[in-house]
Short mmCIF file of N, CA and C in Angstrom, two decimals:
data_model
loop_
_atom_site.label_atom_id
_atom_site.label_comp_id
_atom_site.label_asym_id
_atom_site.label_seq_id
_atom_site.Cartn_x
_atom_site.Cartn_y
_atom_site.Cartn_z
N UNK A 1 -285.05 -30.32 -83.59
CA UNK A 1 -283.73 -30.37 -82.96
C UNK A 1 -283.85 -30.45 -81.45
N UNK A 2 -284.78 -29.71 -80.89
CA UNK A 2 -284.94 -29.73 -79.44
C UNK A 2 -285.46 -31.09 -78.97
N UNK A 3 -286.21 -31.77 -79.82
CA UNK A 3 -286.70 -33.10 -79.46
C UNK A 3 -285.54 -34.09 -79.31
N UNK A 4 -284.55 -33.99 -80.18
CA UNK A 4 -283.37 -34.87 -80.11
C UNK A 4 -282.61 -34.61 -78.81
N UNK A 5 -282.41 -33.37 -78.46
CA UNK A 5 -281.70 -33.01 -77.23
C UNK A 5 -282.47 -33.51 -76.01
N UNK A 6 -283.78 -33.35 -76.03
CA UNK A 6 -284.60 -33.82 -74.90
C UNK A 6 -284.53 -35.33 -74.77
N UNK A 7 -284.60 -36.05 -75.89
CA UNK A 7 -284.50 -37.51 -75.87
C UNK A 7 -283.13 -37.94 -75.32
N UNK A 8 -282.05 -37.29 -75.77
CA UNK A 8 -280.72 -37.62 -75.29
C UNK A 8 -280.62 -37.38 -73.79
N UNK A 9 -281.17 -36.27 -73.30
CA UNK A 9 -281.15 -35.98 -71.86
C UNK A 9 -281.97 -37.01 -71.08
N UNK A 10 -283.10 -37.44 -71.60
CA UNK A 10 -283.93 -38.45 -70.92
C UNK A 10 -283.18 -39.79 -70.88
N UNK A 11 -282.55 -40.16 -71.98
CA UNK A 11 -281.78 -41.41 -72.00
C UNK A 11 -280.60 -41.32 -71.03
N UNK A 12 -279.91 -40.18 -71.03
CA UNK A 12 -278.78 -40.02 -70.10
C UNK A 12 -279.24 -40.12 -68.65
N UNK A 13 -280.34 -39.46 -68.30
CA UNK A 13 -280.84 -39.49 -66.92
C UNK A 13 -281.29 -40.90 -66.53
N UNK A 14 -281.94 -41.60 -67.44
CA UNK A 14 -282.38 -42.96 -67.10
C UNK A 14 -281.19 -43.91 -66.96
N UNK A 15 -280.18 -43.78 -67.81
CA UNK A 15 -278.98 -44.62 -67.68
C UNK A 15 -278.22 -44.29 -66.40
N UNK A 16 -278.13 -43.02 -66.05
CA UNK A 16 -277.47 -42.62 -64.81
C UNK A 16 -278.19 -43.25 -63.62
N UNK A 17 -279.51 -43.17 -63.60
CA UNK A 17 -280.29 -43.78 -62.52
C UNK A 17 -280.13 -45.29 -62.49
N UNK A 18 -280.10 -45.91 -63.64
CA UNK A 18 -279.93 -47.36 -63.72
C UNK A 18 -278.59 -47.77 -63.12
N UNK A 19 -277.50 -47.09 -63.51
CA UNK A 19 -276.18 -47.44 -62.98
C UNK A 19 -276.06 -47.13 -61.49
N UNK A 20 -276.69 -46.08 -61.02
CA UNK A 20 -276.68 -45.78 -59.59
C UNK A 20 -277.40 -46.88 -58.81
N UNK A 21 -278.46 -47.42 -59.37
CA UNK A 21 -279.21 -48.47 -58.70
C UNK A 21 -278.48 -49.81 -58.78
N UNK A 22 -277.91 -50.12 -59.94
CA UNK A 22 -277.27 -51.42 -60.13
C UNK A 22 -275.89 -51.51 -59.48
N UNK A 23 -275.18 -50.42 -59.42
CA UNK A 23 -273.82 -50.41 -58.87
C UNK A 23 -273.69 -49.37 -57.77
N UNK A 24 -274.30 -49.62 -56.62
CA UNK A 24 -274.22 -48.62 -55.54
C UNK A 24 -272.83 -48.61 -54.91
N UNK A 25 -272.55 -47.57 -54.18
CA UNK A 25 -271.27 -47.48 -53.47
C UNK A 25 -271.23 -48.51 -52.36
N UNK A 26 -270.03 -48.93 -52.06
CA UNK A 26 -269.85 -49.85 -50.94
C UNK A 26 -270.12 -49.11 -49.64
N UNK A 27 -270.61 -49.81 -48.61
CA UNK A 27 -270.84 -49.14 -47.33
C UNK A 27 -269.52 -48.64 -46.74
N UNK A 28 -269.61 -47.61 -45.92
CA UNK A 28 -268.39 -47.04 -45.32
C UNK A 28 -267.66 -48.05 -44.46
N UNK A 29 -268.37 -49.03 -43.92
CA UNK A 29 -267.71 -50.04 -43.09
C UNK A 29 -266.80 -50.95 -43.91
N UNK A 30 -267.03 -51.01 -45.23
CA UNK A 30 -266.20 -51.84 -46.10
C UNK A 30 -264.99 -51.09 -46.63
N UNK A 31 -264.97 -49.78 -46.49
CA UNK A 31 -263.87 -48.97 -47.01
C UNK A 31 -262.72 -48.96 -46.01
N UNK A 32 -261.49 -48.76 -46.49
CA UNK A 32 -260.35 -48.75 -45.57
C UNK A 32 -260.40 -47.54 -44.63
N UNK A 33 -260.03 -47.78 -43.40
CA UNK A 33 -259.96 -46.73 -42.39
C UNK A 33 -258.52 -46.21 -42.34
N UNK A 34 -258.31 -45.13 -41.62
CA UNK A 34 -256.97 -44.58 -41.48
C UNK A 34 -256.11 -45.58 -40.72
N UNK A 35 -254.96 -45.90 -41.28
CA UNK A 35 -254.04 -46.86 -40.66
C UNK A 35 -254.17 -48.27 -41.21
N UNK A 36 -255.19 -48.55 -42.02
CA UNK A 36 -255.33 -49.88 -42.62
C UNK A 36 -254.28 -50.07 -43.71
N UNK A 37 -253.77 -51.29 -43.80
CA UNK A 37 -252.80 -51.62 -44.84
C UNK A 37 -253.58 -52.06 -46.07
N UNK A 38 -253.42 -51.32 -47.17
CA UNK A 38 -254.21 -51.62 -48.37
C UNK A 38 -253.40 -52.33 -49.44
N UNK A 39 -252.19 -52.75 -49.14
CA UNK A 39 -251.40 -53.47 -50.14
C UNK A 39 -252.02 -54.84 -50.38
N UNK A 40 -252.03 -55.29 -51.62
CA UNK A 40 -252.61 -56.60 -51.91
C UNK A 40 -251.71 -57.74 -51.41
N UNK A 41 -252.34 -58.77 -50.85
CA UNK A 41 -251.63 -59.96 -50.41
C UNK A 41 -252.30 -61.17 -51.04
N UNK A 42 -251.57 -62.26 -51.15
CA UNK A 42 -252.15 -63.48 -51.69
C UNK A 42 -252.56 -64.39 -50.55
N UNK A 43 -253.75 -64.95 -50.68
CA UNK A 43 -254.24 -65.91 -49.69
C UNK A 43 -253.35 -67.15 -49.72
N UNK A 44 -252.93 -67.62 -48.55
CA UNK A 44 -252.06 -68.79 -48.48
C UNK A 44 -252.82 -70.08 -48.76
N UNK A 45 -254.15 -70.02 -48.83
CA UNK A 45 -254.93 -71.22 -49.11
C UNK A 45 -255.35 -71.29 -50.57
N UNK A 46 -255.98 -70.22 -51.08
CA UNK A 46 -256.51 -70.28 -52.45
C UNK A 46 -255.69 -69.49 -53.46
N UNK A 47 -254.84 -68.57 -53.00
CA UNK A 47 -254.00 -67.80 -53.91
C UNK A 47 -254.64 -66.54 -54.45
N UNK A 48 -255.88 -66.22 -54.05
CA UNK A 48 -256.52 -64.99 -54.51
C UNK A 48 -255.83 -63.77 -53.90
N UNK A 49 -255.82 -62.69 -54.65
CA UNK A 49 -255.22 -61.45 -54.18
C UNK A 49 -256.29 -60.60 -53.51
N UNK A 50 -255.96 -60.06 -52.33
CA UNK A 50 -256.92 -59.30 -51.54
C UNK A 50 -256.16 -58.28 -50.71
N UNK A 51 -256.76 -57.11 -50.49
CA UNK A 51 -256.12 -56.11 -49.64
C UNK A 51 -255.99 -56.66 -48.22
N UNK A 52 -254.89 -56.32 -47.58
CA UNK A 52 -254.59 -56.91 -46.27
C UNK A 52 -255.65 -56.60 -45.23
N UNK A 53 -256.25 -55.40 -45.27
CA UNK A 53 -257.24 -55.06 -44.25
C UNK A 53 -258.54 -55.85 -44.42
N UNK A 54 -258.76 -56.47 -45.58
CA UNK A 54 -259.98 -57.23 -45.82
C UNK A 54 -259.87 -58.69 -45.42
N UNK A 55 -258.65 -59.17 -45.18
CA UNK A 55 -258.45 -60.59 -44.90
C UNK A 55 -258.12 -60.87 -43.45
N UNK A 56 -257.66 -62.10 -43.21
CA UNK A 56 -257.28 -62.56 -41.88
C UNK A 56 -255.77 -62.75 -41.87
N UNK A 57 -255.08 -62.00 -41.03
CA UNK A 57 -253.63 -62.09 -40.92
C UNK A 57 -253.29 -62.84 -39.65
N UNK A 58 -252.53 -63.90 -39.81
CA UNK A 58 -252.17 -64.74 -38.67
C UNK A 58 -250.67 -64.56 -38.41
N UNK A 59 -250.34 -63.92 -37.31
CA UNK A 59 -248.95 -63.64 -36.99
C UNK A 59 -248.32 -64.70 -36.12
N UNK A 60 -249.04 -65.16 -35.12
CA UNK A 60 -248.48 -66.07 -34.14
C UNK A 60 -248.66 -67.51 -34.61
N UNK A 61 -247.66 -68.03 -35.30
CA UNK A 61 -247.77 -69.39 -35.83
C UNK A 61 -246.55 -70.18 -35.40
N UNK A 62 -246.79 -71.40 -35.03
CA UNK A 62 -245.70 -72.31 -34.67
C UNK A 62 -245.56 -73.34 -35.78
N UNK A 63 -244.35 -73.78 -36.02
CA UNK A 63 -244.14 -74.83 -37.01
C UNK A 63 -244.77 -76.13 -36.53
N UNK A 64 -244.99 -76.24 -35.21
CA UNK A 64 -245.58 -77.46 -34.67
C UNK A 64 -247.05 -77.61 -35.05
N UNK A 65 -247.75 -76.50 -35.32
CA UNK A 65 -249.17 -76.60 -35.62
C UNK A 65 -249.43 -77.16 -37.01
N UNK A 66 -248.45 -77.07 -37.90
CA UNK A 66 -248.63 -77.61 -39.24
C UNK A 66 -248.08 -79.03 -39.24
N UNK A 67 -248.97 -79.98 -39.48
CA UNK A 67 -248.58 -81.38 -39.45
C UNK A 67 -248.09 -81.79 -40.82
N UNK A 68 -246.80 -82.09 -40.91
CA UNK A 68 -246.22 -82.54 -42.17
C UNK A 68 -245.82 -83.99 -41.95
N UNK A 69 -246.70 -84.89 -42.35
CA UNK A 69 -246.43 -86.31 -42.15
C UNK A 69 -245.65 -86.87 -43.33
N UNK A 70 -245.17 -88.07 -43.18
CA UNK A 70 -244.31 -88.69 -44.19
C UNK A 70 -245.08 -89.06 -45.46
N UNK A 71 -246.39 -89.26 -45.35
CA UNK A 71 -247.15 -89.70 -46.52
C UNK A 71 -247.66 -88.54 -47.38
N UNK A 72 -247.37 -87.28 -47.01
CA UNK A 72 -247.82 -86.17 -47.84
C UNK A 72 -246.86 -85.93 -48.98
N UNK A 73 -247.33 -85.18 -49.95
CA UNK A 73 -246.52 -84.84 -51.12
C UNK A 73 -245.34 -83.97 -50.67
N UNK A 74 -244.11 -84.25 -51.11
CA UNK A 74 -242.96 -83.46 -50.67
C UNK A 74 -243.05 -81.98 -51.06
N UNK A 75 -243.69 -81.68 -52.21
CA UNK A 75 -243.82 -80.28 -52.61
C UNK A 75 -244.74 -79.52 -51.66
N UNK A 76 -245.86 -80.15 -51.26
CA UNK A 76 -246.79 -79.52 -50.33
C UNK A 76 -246.12 -79.36 -48.97
N UNK A 77 -245.36 -80.37 -48.55
CA UNK A 77 -244.68 -80.30 -47.26
C UNK A 77 -243.66 -79.16 -47.26
N UNK A 78 -242.90 -79.01 -48.35
CA UNK A 78 -241.91 -77.93 -48.42
C UNK A 78 -242.59 -76.57 -48.43
N UNK A 79 -243.72 -76.47 -49.15
CA UNK A 79 -244.45 -75.21 -49.20
C UNK A 79 -245.00 -74.84 -47.82
N UNK A 80 -245.51 -75.82 -47.08
CA UNK A 80 -246.03 -75.56 -45.75
C UNK A 80 -244.92 -75.11 -44.81
N UNK A 81 -243.77 -75.73 -44.93
CA UNK A 81 -242.66 -75.35 -44.05
C UNK A 81 -242.15 -73.95 -44.40
N UNK A 82 -242.15 -73.58 -45.70
CA UNK A 82 -241.72 -72.24 -46.09
C UNK A 82 -242.66 -71.19 -45.52
N UNK A 83 -243.96 -71.45 -45.57
CA UNK A 83 -244.93 -70.49 -45.05
C UNK A 83 -244.82 -70.36 -43.54
N UNK A 84 -244.56 -71.46 -42.86
CA UNK A 84 -244.47 -71.39 -41.41
C UNK A 84 -243.16 -70.74 -40.98
N UNK A 85 -242.11 -70.83 -41.81
CA UNK A 85 -240.83 -70.23 -41.46
C UNK A 85 -240.91 -68.71 -41.48
N UNK A 86 -241.75 -68.13 -42.35
CA UNK A 86 -241.86 -66.68 -42.40
C UNK A 86 -242.59 -66.14 -41.17
N UNK A 87 -243.42 -66.96 -40.53
CA UNK A 87 -244.10 -66.56 -39.30
C UNK A 87 -245.36 -65.75 -39.52
N UNK A 88 -245.83 -65.63 -40.74
CA UNK A 88 -247.02 -64.84 -41.02
C UNK A 88 -247.83 -65.48 -42.13
N UNK A 89 -249.10 -65.71 -41.87
CA UNK A 89 -249.99 -66.29 -42.87
C UNK A 89 -251.13 -65.32 -43.14
N UNK A 90 -251.64 -65.30 -44.36
CA UNK A 90 -252.74 -64.43 -44.74
C UNK A 90 -253.81 -65.27 -45.43
N UNK A 91 -255.07 -65.04 -45.05
CA UNK A 91 -256.20 -65.79 -45.61
C UNK A 91 -257.30 -64.83 -46.02
N UNK A 92 -258.10 -65.24 -47.02
CA UNK A 92 -259.25 -64.44 -47.46
C UNK A 92 -260.30 -64.32 -46.37
N UNK A 93 -260.55 -65.43 -45.68
CA UNK A 93 -261.59 -65.46 -44.66
C UNK A 93 -261.27 -66.55 -43.64
N UNK A 94 -262.11 -66.66 -42.63
CA UNK A 94 -261.86 -67.62 -41.55
C UNK A 94 -262.04 -69.06 -42.02
N UNK A 95 -262.88 -69.28 -43.03
CA UNK A 95 -263.05 -70.64 -43.56
C UNK A 95 -261.76 -71.12 -44.22
N UNK A 96 -261.11 -70.25 -44.97
CA UNK A 96 -259.84 -70.64 -45.60
C UNK A 96 -258.77 -70.89 -44.54
N UNK A 97 -258.79 -70.11 -43.47
CA UNK A 97 -257.83 -70.31 -42.39
C UNK A 97 -258.04 -71.68 -41.74
N UNK A 98 -259.29 -72.02 -41.48
CA UNK A 98 -259.60 -73.31 -40.86
C UNK A 98 -259.26 -74.47 -41.80
N UNK A 99 -259.58 -74.32 -43.08
CA UNK A 99 -259.27 -75.37 -44.04
C UNK A 99 -257.77 -75.57 -44.20
N UNK A 100 -257.01 -74.48 -44.16
CA UNK A 100 -255.56 -74.58 -44.28
C UNK A 100 -254.97 -75.36 -43.12
N UNK A 101 -255.45 -75.06 -41.91
CA UNK A 101 -254.92 -75.75 -40.72
C UNK A 101 -255.45 -77.17 -40.61
N UNK A 102 -256.56 -77.45 -41.30
CA UNK A 102 -257.09 -78.81 -41.32
C UNK A 102 -256.35 -79.68 -42.33
N UNK A 103 -255.52 -79.07 -43.15
CA UNK A 103 -254.74 -79.83 -44.14
C UNK A 103 -255.43 -80.00 -45.46
N UNK A 104 -256.55 -79.30 -45.68
CA UNK A 104 -257.25 -79.41 -46.96
C UNK A 104 -256.50 -78.63 -48.03
N UNK A 105 -256.75 -78.98 -49.29
CA UNK A 105 -256.15 -78.25 -50.40
C UNK A 105 -257.26 -77.59 -51.21
N UNK A 106 -256.94 -76.44 -51.78
CA UNK A 106 -257.92 -75.70 -52.59
C UNK A 106 -257.96 -76.29 -53.98
N UNK A 107 -259.14 -76.51 -54.51
CA UNK A 107 -259.29 -77.09 -55.84
C UNK A 107 -259.71 -76.05 -56.83
#
């Protein structure tokens, strides 16, 4: 009986060590600080949901910076104008921000 208990304890300890090694805690620099907004927001480029403190929030936007030409799709043009009218854009990272302003679409 004691052998079974010892084997179970050895398996438990090895699994605990395995999970600690495979799934370590995130660094403190990645965790939210006091005053960070942790509500999820959707990226305006790809649509992924991400906490606001982890992404790029663009507050100062002019409708002039978004080029809506006559040859673009009317749905995309309307969507771009709606986003610029709110005055605030949110992106997952700086690459998505640059691609959005370059007029690229997420596939």
